Amino acid sequence: MPAAVRGESRVAAKPRVKTPANSAQSTRGARGSAKAEPAAAPRLTPRHILMIAAGVLTAALGVTLATGGRGQHIAEAVGHGIDGKFGDAGFRLAAVHVQGASAMATPDIIAAAGVHKDDPLMGMDLEALRQRVQAVGWVKEARVVRLLPDTLVIAVEERRQLAVWQHNGKSVVIDDHGEVIREADPARFATLPLVVGAGGAQHAGEILPTLVQRPKLMARLEALVRVDDRRWDLRLKDGALIQLPAVEEEQALMQLEQLDLRSRILDLGFERIDLRNPDVVAVRPRPPAPPTVATAPAPPPAEGA
């Protein structure tokens, strides 16, 4: 029994001796924790922001569907907030790359895009931007791509400048479908063929490819004149006129080539060639230049005059 008592005493004595020391250590640890600085909030990475934004957008869509028009204002407010978060994460516009456009067309395309440096890239309506770009006269087709974190790519197919069309005292640049390229300055396209007259823009694309195959004739061409919106006259730089038929223009031009091979008519010059009748080519020669009359030099003035 005494041994049992002694053993119980020893077990009881152990916590009695060490409890004060343990209590002091616990107290000091608690006081140390109270004095420690709070931990810094973790910094959100762009990936985390994307994940959070996706969840918020899903919730906003649910609110919009559940509340109708009232929820739309909530969704718009949420969208602006998300744009700001994306901007804070570095998704702001720093560069715009225009592909497929000439140097003359590029400034008009960028102006129509209506974007500015540091705009939130994720908040851009790319379809609306594409439509604005495609409304530019230079542009036949447009595509817009957003490259994170800070780049916008505008890829376009530019309209082919076919000719300068002159009608009712105005000159404009047209494409191969007769559409007017509003932004193009005709004065900067002096090498393009000149098309004159009502209906010329709509039909120039039909005959110009045929003429381009004949460089000797094109080198002498001053203007394509649309007559009564049914046929063409070719006005040459030396004042000569070639009258084409309303149909089968290429056959008529082949007749002109054969005539030129035989007689070098284009080099010698003429006043008019009528090709409207496929059976008869009528040539009106240029009238001879009036003879020059040699005049004697005036006598020197008399002395003292």
C-alpha positions as YAML, in Angstrom:
chain: A
units: angstrom
residues:
- id: 1
  name: MET
  ca: [0.00, 0.00, 0.00]
- id: 2
  name: PRO
  ca: [2.68, 2.53, 0.83]
- id: 3
  name: ALA
  ca: [4.32, 1.80, -2.46]
- id: 4
  name: ALA
  ca: [1.10, 2.38, -4.20]
- id: 5
  name: VAL
  ca: [0.68, 5.60, -2.31]
- id: 6
  name: ARG
  ca: [4.18, 6.68, -3.17]
- id: 7
  name: GLY
  ca: [3.58, 5.93, -6.78]
- id: 8
  name: GLU
  ca: [0.42, 7.99, -6.77]
- id: 9
  name: SER
  ca: [2.27, 10.76, -5.06]
- id: 10
  name: ARG
  ca: [4.95, 10.79, -7.65]
- id: 11
  name: VAL
  ca: [2.39, 11.06, -10.50]
- id: 12
  name: ALA
  ca: [0.56, 13.81, -8.67]
- id: 13
  name: ALA
  ca: [3.75, 15.65, -7.89]
- id: 14
  name: LYS
  ca: [4.87, 15.78, -11.51]
- id: 15
  name: PRO
  ca: [2.15, 18.14, -12.81]
- id: 16
  name: ARG
  ca: [2.27, 20.12, -9.57]
- id: 17
  name: VAL
  ca: [5.92, 20.99, -10.05]
- id: 18
  name: LYS
  ca: [5.87, 21.76, -13.79]
- id: 19
  name: THR
  ca: [2.51, 23.47, -14.18]
- id: 20
  name: PRO
  ca: [3.71, 26.97, -13.19]
- id: 21
  name: ALA
  ca: [6.55, 26.89, -15.71]
- id: 22
  name: ASN
  ca: [4.25, 25.73, -18.49]
- id: 23
  name: SER
  ca: [1.73, 28.43, -17.63]
- id: 24
  name: ALA
  ca: [4.39, 31.12, -17.81]
- id: 25
  name: GLN
  ca: [5.55, 29.95, -21.21]
- id: 26
  name: SER
  ca: [1.98, 29.91, -22.51]
- id: 27
  name: THR
  ca: [1.41, 33.41, -21.23]
- id: 28
  name: ARG
  ca: [4.56, 34.70, -22.84]
- id: 29
  name: GLY
  ca: [3.58, 33.01, -26.16]
- id: 30
  name: ALA
  ca: [0.15, 34.59, -26.07]
- id: 31
  name: ARG
  ca: [1.60, 38.01, -25.37]
- id: 32
  name: GLY
  ca: [4.09, 37.55, -28.22]
- id: 33
  name: SER
  ca: [1.31, 36.70, -30.62]
- id: 34
  name: ALA
  ca: [-0.62, 39.78, -29.67]
- id: 35
  name: LYS
  ca: [2.35, 42.00, -30.45]
- id: 36
  name: ALA
  ca: [3.16, 40.38, -33.88]
- id: 37
  name: GLU
  ca: [2.43, 42.40, -37.10]
- id: 38
  name: PRO
  ca: [-0.55, 41.19, -39.24]
- id: 39
  name: ALA
  ca: [0.41, 39.15, -42.36]
- id: 40
  name: ALA
  ca: [0.31, 41.03, -45.73]
- id: 41
  name: ALA
  ca: [-2.59, 40.23, -48.08]
- id: 42
  name: PRO
  ca: [-1.51, 38.01, -50.99]
- id: 43
  name: ARG
  ca: [-1.08, 39.79, -54.34]
- id: 44
  name: LEU
  ca: [-3.50, 38.65, -57.06]
- id: 45
  name: THR
  ca: [-1.91, 37.46, -60.26]
- id: 46
  name: PRO
  ca: [-3.54, 38.02, -63.69]
- id: 47
  name: ARG
  ca: [-4.58, 34.38, -63.68]
- id: 48
  name: HIS
  ca: [-6.38, 34.80, -60.35]
- id: 49
  name: ILE
  ca: [-8.09, 37.94, -61.64]
- id: 50
  name: LEU
  ca: [-9.29, 36.07, -64.72]
- id: 51
  name: MET
  ca: [-10.73, 33.31, -62.54]
- id: 52
  name: ILE
  ca: [-12.44, 35.78, -60.23]
- id: 53
  name: ALA
  ca: [-13.77, 37.79, -63.19]
- id: 54
  name: ALA
  ca: [-15.23, 34.68, -64.79]
- id: 55
  name: GLY
  ca: [-17.09, 33.88, -61.58]
- id: 56
  name: VAL
  ca: [-18.35, 37.44, -61.21]
- id: 57
  name: LEU
  ca: [-19.50, 37.56, -64.83]
- id: 58
  name: THR
  ca: [-21.40, 34.30, -64.35]
- id: 59
  name: ALA
  ca: [-23.09, 35.70, -61.25]
- id: 60
  name: ALA
  ca: [-23.91, 38.95, -63.06]
- id: 61
  name: LEU
  ca: [-25.47, 37.01, -65.92]
- id: 62
  name: GLY
  ca: [-27.61, 35.11, -63.44]
- id: 63
  name: VAL
  ca: [-28.73, 38.35, -61.82]
- id: 64
  name: THR
  ca: [-29.57, 39.84, -65.21]
- id: 65
  name: LEU
  ca: [-31.66, 36.84, -66.23]
- id: 66
  name: ALA
  ca: [-33.43, 36.73, -62.87]
- id: 67
  name: THR
  ca: [-34.25, 40.44, -62.55]
- id: 68
  name: GLY
  ca: [-34.65, 41.52, -66.16]
- id: 69
  name: GLY
  ca: [-33.82, 45.13, -67.00]
- id: 70
  name: ARG
  ca: [-33.00, 46.04, -63.42]
- id: 71
  name: GLY
  ca: [-30.23, 43.49, -63.36]
- id: 72
  name: GLN
  ca: [-28.71, 44.93, -66.53]
- id: 73
  name: HIS
  ca: [-27.53, 48.01, -64.68]
- id: 74
  name: ILE
  ca: [-25.98, 45.78, -62.05]
- id: 75
  name: ALA
  ca: [-24.22, 43.74, -64.73]
- id: 76
  name: GLU
  ca: [-22.91, 46.89, -66.43]
- id: 77
  name: ALA
  ca: [-21.55, 48.18, -63.14]
- id: 78
  name: VAL
  ca: [-19.90, 44.83, -62.48]
- id: 79
  name: GLY
  ca: [-18.42, 44.88, -65.99]
- id: 80
  name: HIS
  ca: [-16.85, 48.29, -65.43]
- id: 81
  name: GLY
  ca: [-15.40, 47.07, -62.16]
- id: 82
  name: ILE
  ca: [-13.92, 44.02, -63.86]
- id: 83
  name: ASP
  ca: [-12.43, 46.21, -66.58]
- id: 84
  name: GLY
  ca: [-10.71, 48.19, -63.87]
- id: 85
  name: LYS
  ca: [-9.34, 45.04, -62.25]
- id: 86
  name: PHE
  ca: [-8.02, 43.83, -65.60]
- id: 87
  name: GLY
  ca: [-6.42, 47.23, -66.10]
- id: 88
  name: ASP
  ca: [-4.80, 47.01, -62.69]
- id: 89
  name: ALA
  ca: [-3.42, 43.61, -63.68]
- id: 90
  name: GLY
  ca: [-1.73, 45.15, -66.73]
- id: 91
  name: PHE
  ca: [-4.34, 44.38, -69.44]
- id: 92
  name: ARG
  ca: [-4.25, 47.87, -70.93]
- id: 93
  name: LEU
  ca: [-3.70, 48.80, -74.57]
- id: 94
  name: ALA
  ca: [-0.09, 49.59, -75.39]
- id: 95
  name: ALA
  ca: [0.18, 48.82, -79.13]
- id: 96
  name: VAL
  ca: [-2.06, 48.56, -82.21]
- id: 97
  name: HIS
  ca: [-0.78, 46.58, -85.20]
- id: 98
  name: VAL
  ca: [-2.52, 47.11, -88.58]
- id: 99
  name: GLN
  ca: [-1.87, 44.34, -91.09]
- id: 100
  name: GLY
  ca: [-2.65, 44.30, -94.82]
- id: 101
  name: ALA
  ca: [-3.14, 48.06, -95.22]
- id: 102
  name: SER
  ca: [-1.10, 50.56, -97.21]
- id: 103
  name: ALA
  ca: [0.65, 53.52, -95.62]
- id: 104
  name: MET
  ca: [-2.10, 55.83, -96.89]
- id: 105
  name: ALA
  ca: [-4.92, 53.69, -95.46]
- id: 106
  name: THR
  ca: [-3.42, 52.94, -92.03]
- id: 107
  name: PRO
  ca: [-4.09, 56.35, -90.37]
- id: 108
  name: ASP
  ca: [-7.77, 56.26, -91.41]
- id: 109
  name: ILE
  ca: [-8.13, 52.72, -90.06]
- id: 110
  name: ILE
  ca: [-6.62, 53.61, -86.69]
- id: 111
  name: ALA
  ca: [-8.81, 56.71, -86.45]
- id: 112
  name: ALA
  ca: [-11.93, 54.66, -87.18]
- id: 113
  name: ALA
  ca: [-10.98, 52.07, -84.56]
- id: 114
  name: GLY
  ca: [-11.32, 54.77, -81.92]
- id: 115
  name: VAL
  ca: [-8.98, 53.21, -79.37]
- id: 116
  name: HIS
  ca: [-6.41, 54.95, -77.22]
- id: 117
  name: LYS
  ca: [-3.33, 54.04, -75.24]
- id: 118
  name: ASP
  ca: [-4.08, 52.58, -71.78]
- id: 119
  name: ASP
  ca: [-7.69, 51.67, -72.64]
- id: 120
  name: PRO
  ca: [-8.76, 48.49, -70.76]
- id: 121
  name: LEU
  ca: [-8.13, 45.75, -73.31]
- id: 122
  name: MET
  ca: [-10.60, 43.22, -71.92]
- id: 123
  name: GLY
  ca: [-13.50, 45.66, -71.97]
- id: 124
  name: MET
  ca: [-13.30, 46.40, -75.72]
- id: 125
  name: ASP
  ca: [-16.23, 45.42, -77.94]
- id: 126
  name: LEU
  ca: [-14.28, 43.80, -80.75]
- id: 127
  name: GLU
  ca: [-17.28, 43.34, -83.04]
- id: 128
  name: ALA
  ca: [-18.23, 47.01, -82.84]
- id: 129
  name: LEU
  ca: [-14.58, 47.90, -83.45]
- id: 130
  name: ARG
  ca: [-14.47, 45.60, -86.49]
- id: 131
  name: GLN
  ca: [-17.59, 47.20, -87.96]
- id: 132
  name: ARG
  ca: [-16.12, 50.69, -87.55]
- id: 133
  name: VAL
  ca: [-12.96, 49.62, -89.35]
- id: 134
  name: GLN
  ca: [-14.86, 47.89, -92.14]
- id: 135
  name: ALA
  ca: [-16.86, 51.07, -92.75]
- id: 136
  name: VAL
  ca: [-13.63, 52.77, -93.90]
- id: 137
  name: GLY
  ca: [-13.57, 53.14, -97.68]
- id: 138
  name: TRP
  ca: [-10.12, 51.58, -97.98]
- id: 139
  name: VAL
  ca: [-11.26, 48.36, -96.29]
- id: 140
  name: LYS
  ca: [-12.92, 45.43, -98.01]
- id: 141
  name: GLU
  ca: [-12.80, 43.04, -95.06]
- id: 142
  name: ALA
  ca: [-11.58, 43.42, -91.48]
- id: 143
  name: ARG
  ca: [-10.71, 41.17, -88.55]
- id: 144
  name: VAL
  ca: [-9.76, 42.22, -85.02]
- id: 145
  name: VAL
  ca: [-7.75, 40.11, -82.59]
- id: 146
  name: ARG
  ca: [-6.94, 40.85, -78.95]
- id: 147
  name: LEU
  ca: [-3.49, 39.66, -77.83]
- id: 148
  name: LEU
  ca: [-3.07, 39.74, -74.07]
- id: 149
  name: PRO
  ca: [-1.74, 41.48, -72.19]
- id: 150
  name: ASP
  ca: [-1.55, 44.75, -74.17]
- id: 151
  name: THR
  ca: [-1.83, 44.42, -77.97]
- id: 152
  name: LEU
  ca: [-4.61, 44.82, -80.53]
- id: 153
  name: VAL
  ca: [-4.20, 43.45, -84.07]
- id: 154
  name: ILE
  ca: [-6.38, 44.82, -86.91]
- id: 155
  name: ALA
  ca: [-6.01, 42.69, -90.04]
- id: 156
  name: VAL
  ca: [-7.65, 44.07, -93.19]
- id: 157
  name: GLU
  ca: [-8.03, 43.26, -96.85]
- id: 158
  name: GLU
  ca: [-7.66, 46.55, -98.67]
- id: 159
  name: ARG
  ca: [-9.76, 47.44, -101.71]
- id: 160
  name: ARG
  ca: [-7.79, 47.48, -104.96]
- id: 161
  name: GLN
  ca: [-7.62, 50.99, -106.38]
- id: 162
  name: LEU
  ca: [-8.70, 50.61, -110.00]
- id: 163
  name: ALA
  ca: [-9.16, 54.08, -111.48]
- id: 164
  name: VAL
  ca: [-9.96, 57.73, -110.90]
- id: 165
  name: TRP
  ca: [-13.56, 58.44, -111.87]
- id: 166
  name: GLN
  ca: [-14.48, 61.94, -113.00]
- id: 167
  name: HIS
  ca: [-18.15, 62.91, -113.14]
- id: 168
  name: ASN
  ca: [-20.15, 66.10, -112.57]
- id: 169
  name: GLY
  ca: [-16.99, 68.06, -111.89]
- id: 170
  name: LYS
  ca: [-15.79, 65.71, -109.14]
- id: 171
  name: SER
  ca: [-12.96, 63.17, -109.13]
- id: 172
  name: VAL
  ca: [-12.87, 60.13, -106.82]
- id: 173
  name: VAL
  ca: [-10.89, 56.91, -106.57]
- id: 174
  name: ILE
  ca: [-12.86, 53.71, -107.25]
- id: 175
  name: ASP
  ca: [-12.12, 50.04, -106.64]
- id: 176
  name: ASP
  ca: [-12.54, 47.14, -109.06]
- id: 177
  name: HIS
  ca: [-16.25, 46.92, -108.20]
- id: 178
  name: GLY
  ca: [-16.91, 50.58, -108.87]
- id: 179
  name: GLU
  ca: [-17.16, 51.46, -105.16]
- id: 180
  name: VAL
  ca: [-15.85, 54.87, -104.16]
- id: 181
  name: ILE
  ca: [-12.92, 54.95, -101.75]
- id: 182
  name: ARG
  ca: [-13.95, 58.10, -99.90]
- id: 183
  name: GLU
  ca: [-10.71, 58.69, -98.03]
- id: 184
  name: ALA
  ca: [-8.46, 58.37, -101.09]
- id: 185
  name: ASP
  ca: [-7.17, 61.63, -102.57]
- id: 186
  name: PRO
  ca: [-7.32, 61.40, -106.39]
- id: 187
  name: ALA
  ca: [-4.34, 63.76, -106.68]
- id: 188
  name: ARG
  ca: [-2.15, 61.05, -105.13]
- id: 189
  name: PHE
  ca: [-3.16, 58.46, -107.75]
- id: 190
  name: ALA
  ca: [-1.92, 60.09, -110.94]
- id: 191
  name: THR
  ca: [-0.81, 56.71, -112.34]
- id: 192
  name: LEU
  ca: [-4.32, 55.24, -112.25]
- id: 193
  name: PRO
  ca: [-6.43, 55.33, -115.46]
- id: 194
  name: LEU
  ca: [-8.91, 58.18, -115.75]
- id: 195
  name: VAL
  ca: [-12.55, 57.21, -116.28]
- id: 196
  name: VAL
  ca: [-15.04, 59.88, -117.33]
- id: 197
  name: GLY
  ca: [-18.82, 59.97, -117.53]
- id: 198
  name: ALA
  ca: [-22.00, 58.57, -116.01]
- id: 199
  name: GLY
  ca: [-21.84, 54.81, -115.50]
- id: 200
  name: GLY
  ca: [-18.07, 54.81, -115.87]
- id: 201
  name: ALA
  ca: [-17.41, 53.64, -112.32]
- id: 202
  name: GLN
  ca: [-19.75, 50.66, -112.58]
- id: 203
  name: HIS
  ca: [-18.33, 49.42, -115.91]
- id: 204
  name: ALA
  ca: [-14.64, 50.34, -115.69]
- id: 205
  name: GLY
  ca: [-13.81, 46.99, -114.14]
- id: 206
  name: GLU
  ca: [-15.14, 45.21, -117.23]
- id: 207
  name: ILE
  ca: [-12.88, 46.83, -119.81]
- id: 208
  name: LEU
  ca: [-9.74, 47.87, -117.96]
- id: 209
  name: PRO
  ca: [-8.39, 44.30, -117.58]
- id: 210
  name: THR
  ca: [-8.63, 43.96, -121.36]
- id: 211
  name: LEU
  ca: [-6.80, 47.24, -121.92]
- id: 212
  name: VAL
  ca: [-4.07, 46.43, -119.41]
- id: 213
  name: GLN
  ca: [-3.10, 43.46, -121.59]
- id: 214
  name: ARG
  ca: [-2.18, 45.98, -124.31]
- id: 215
  name: PRO
  ca: [0.61, 48.11, -122.78]
- id: 216
  name: LYS
  ca: [1.33, 49.98, -126.02]
- id: 217
  name: LEU
  ca: [-2.23, 51.30, -126.10]
- id: 218
  name: MET
  ca: [-2.33, 51.93, -122.35]
- id: 219
  name: ALA
  ca: [0.83, 54.02, -122.56]
- id: 220
  name: ARG
  ca: [-0.99, 56.38, -124.95]
- id: 221
  name: LEU
  ca: [-4.32, 56.42, -123.11]
- id: 222
  name: GLU
  ca: [-5.42, 59.66, -121.48]
- id: 223
  name: ALA
  ca: [-8.99, 58.77, -120.50]
- id: 224
  name: LEU
  ca: [-11.75, 56.20, -120.85]
- id: 225
  name: VAL
  ca: [-14.95, 58.06, -121.73]
- id: 226
  name: ARG
  ca: [-18.30, 56.39, -121.10]
- id: 227
  name: VAL
  ca: [-20.75, 57.34, -123.88]
- id: 228
  name: ASP
  ca: [-24.49, 57.24, -123.07]
- id: 229
  name: ASP
  ca: [-23.68, 54.61, -120.44]
- id: 230
  name: ARG
  ca: [-23.52, 51.95, -123.15]
- id: 231
  name: ARG
  ca: [-20.07, 52.03, -124.77]
- id: 232
  name: TRP
  ca: [-16.55, 53.49, -124.52]
- id: 233
  name: ASP
  ca: [-14.39, 56.01, -126.33]
- id: 234
  name: LEU
  ca: [-10.64, 55.89, -125.77]
- id: 235
  name: ARG
  ca: [-9.13, 59.36, -125.72]
- id: 236
  name: LEU
  ca: [-5.38, 59.33, -126.35]
- id: 237
  name: LYS
  ca: [-2.80, 61.78, -125.06]
- id: 238
  name: ASP
  ca: [-2.19, 63.24, -128.53]
- id: 239
  name: GLY
  ca: [-5.90, 64.08, -128.94]
- id: 240
  name: ALA
  ca: [-6.82, 61.04, -131.08]
- id: 241
  name: LEU
  ca: [-10.09, 59.17, -130.45]
- id: 242
  name: ILE
  ca: [-10.84, 55.43, -130.69]
- id: 243
  name: GLN
  ca: [-14.54, 54.56, -130.74]
- id: 244
  name: LEU
  ca: [-15.37, 51.10, -129.37]
- id: 245
  name: PRO
  ca: [-18.63, 49.19, -129.94]
- id: 246
  name: ALA
  ca: [-21.19, 48.58, -127.19]
- id: 247
  name: VAL
  ca: [-20.43, 44.84, -127.24]
- id: 248
  name: GLU
  ca: [-17.38, 42.70, -128.02]
- id: 249
  name: GLU
  ca: [-14.87, 45.38, -127.15]
- id: 250
  name: GLU
  ca: [-12.04, 42.84, -127.11]
- id: 251
  name: GLN
  ca: [-12.71, 41.82, -130.73]
- id: 252
  name: ALA
  ca: [-12.57, 45.48, -131.73]
- id: 253
  name: LEU
  ca: [-9.27, 45.95, -129.92]
- id: 254
  name: MET
  ca: [-7.87, 42.92, -131.73]
- id: 255
  name: GLN
  ca: [-8.79, 44.60, -135.03]
- id: 256
  name: LEU
  ca: [-6.91, 47.69, -133.86]
- id: 257
  name: GLU
  ca: [-3.84, 45.59, -133.05]
- id: 258
  name: GLN
  ca: [-3.87, 44.02, -136.52]
- id: 259
  name: LEU
  ca: [-4.16, 47.44, -138.12]
- id: 260
  name: ASP
  ca: [-1.25, 48.70, -136.06]
- id: 261
  name: LEU
  ca: [0.89, 45.71, -137.06]
- id: 262
  name: ARG
  ca: [0.28, 46.49, -140.74]
- id: 263
  name: SER
  ca: [0.55, 50.25, -140.76]
- id: 264
  name: ARG
  ca: [1.94, 51.35, -137.38]
- id: 265
  name: ILE
  ca: [-1.13, 53.52, -137.00]
- id: 266
  name: LEU
  ca: [-0.53, 54.22, -133.31]
- id: 267
  name: ASP
  ca: [2.94, 55.57, -134.04]
- id: 268
  name: LEU
  ca: [1.96, 57.60, -137.09]
- id: 269
  name: GLY
  ca: [-1.05, 59.18, -135.43]
- id: 270
  name: PHE
  ca: [-4.66, 59.74, -136.52]
- id: 271
  name: GLU
  ca: [-7.66, 61.85, -135.63]
- id: 272
  name: ARG
  ca: [-10.18, 59.08, -135.10]
- id: 273
  name: ILE
  ca: [-10.61, 55.32, -135.53]
- id: 274
  name: ASP
  ca: [-14.17, 54.02, -135.58]
- id: 275
  name: LEU
  ca: [-14.38, 50.37, -134.49]
- id: 276
  name: ARG
  ca: [-18.13, 50.31, -133.87]
- id: 277
  name: ASN
  ca: [-18.82, 48.33, -137.07]
- id: 278
  name: PRO
  ca: [-17.11, 44.91, -136.86]
- id: 279
  name: ASP
  ca: [-17.01, 44.65, -140.68]
- id: 280
  name: VAL
  ca: [-15.43, 48.02, -141.41]
- id: 281
  name: VAL
  ca: [-12.66, 49.88, -139.60]
- id: 282
  name: ALA
  ca: [-12.93, 53.57, -140.42]
- id: 283
  name: VAL
  ca: [-9.82, 55.67, -139.94]
- id: 284
  name: ARG
  ca: [-9.79, 59.43, -140.18]
- id: 285
  name: PRO
  ca: [-6.21, 60.61, -140.63]
- id: 286
  name: ARG
  ca: [-4.93, 63.62, -138.85]
- id: 287
  name: PRO
  ca: [-5.00, 66.70, -141.07]
- id: 288
  name: PRO
  ca: [-1.55, 67.86, -142.14]
- id: 289
  name: ALA
  ca: [-0.04, 70.63, -140.15]
- id: 290
  name: PRO
  ca: [-0.15, 74.01, -141.91]
- id: 291
  name: PRO
  ca: [3.15, 74.85, -143.60]
- id: 292
  name: THR
  ca: [5.38, 77.16, -141.72]
- id: 293
  name: VAL
  ca: [6.18, 80.43, -143.47]
- id: 294
  name: ALA
  ca: [9.74, 81.60, -143.09]
- id: 295
  name: THR
  ca: [9.90, 85.24, -142.19]
- id: 296
  name: ALA
  ca: [12.90, 87.44, -142.89]
- id: 297
  name: PRO
  ca: [14.51, 88.90, -139.82]
- id: 298
  name: ALA
  ca: [13.59, 92.48, -139.08]
- id: 299
  name: PRO
  ca: [16.18, 95.01, -140.26]
- id: 300
  name: PRO
  ca: [18.28, 96.62, -137.57]
- id: 301
  name: PRO
  ca: [17.07, 100.03, -136.48]
- id: 302
  name: ALA
  ca: [18.57, 103.01, -138.26]
- id: 303
  name: GLU
  ca: [21.26, 104.95, -136.47]
- id: 304
  name: GLY
  ca: [19.95, 107.81, -134.46]
- id: 305
  name: ALA
  ca: [16.40, 106.41, -134.42]
...
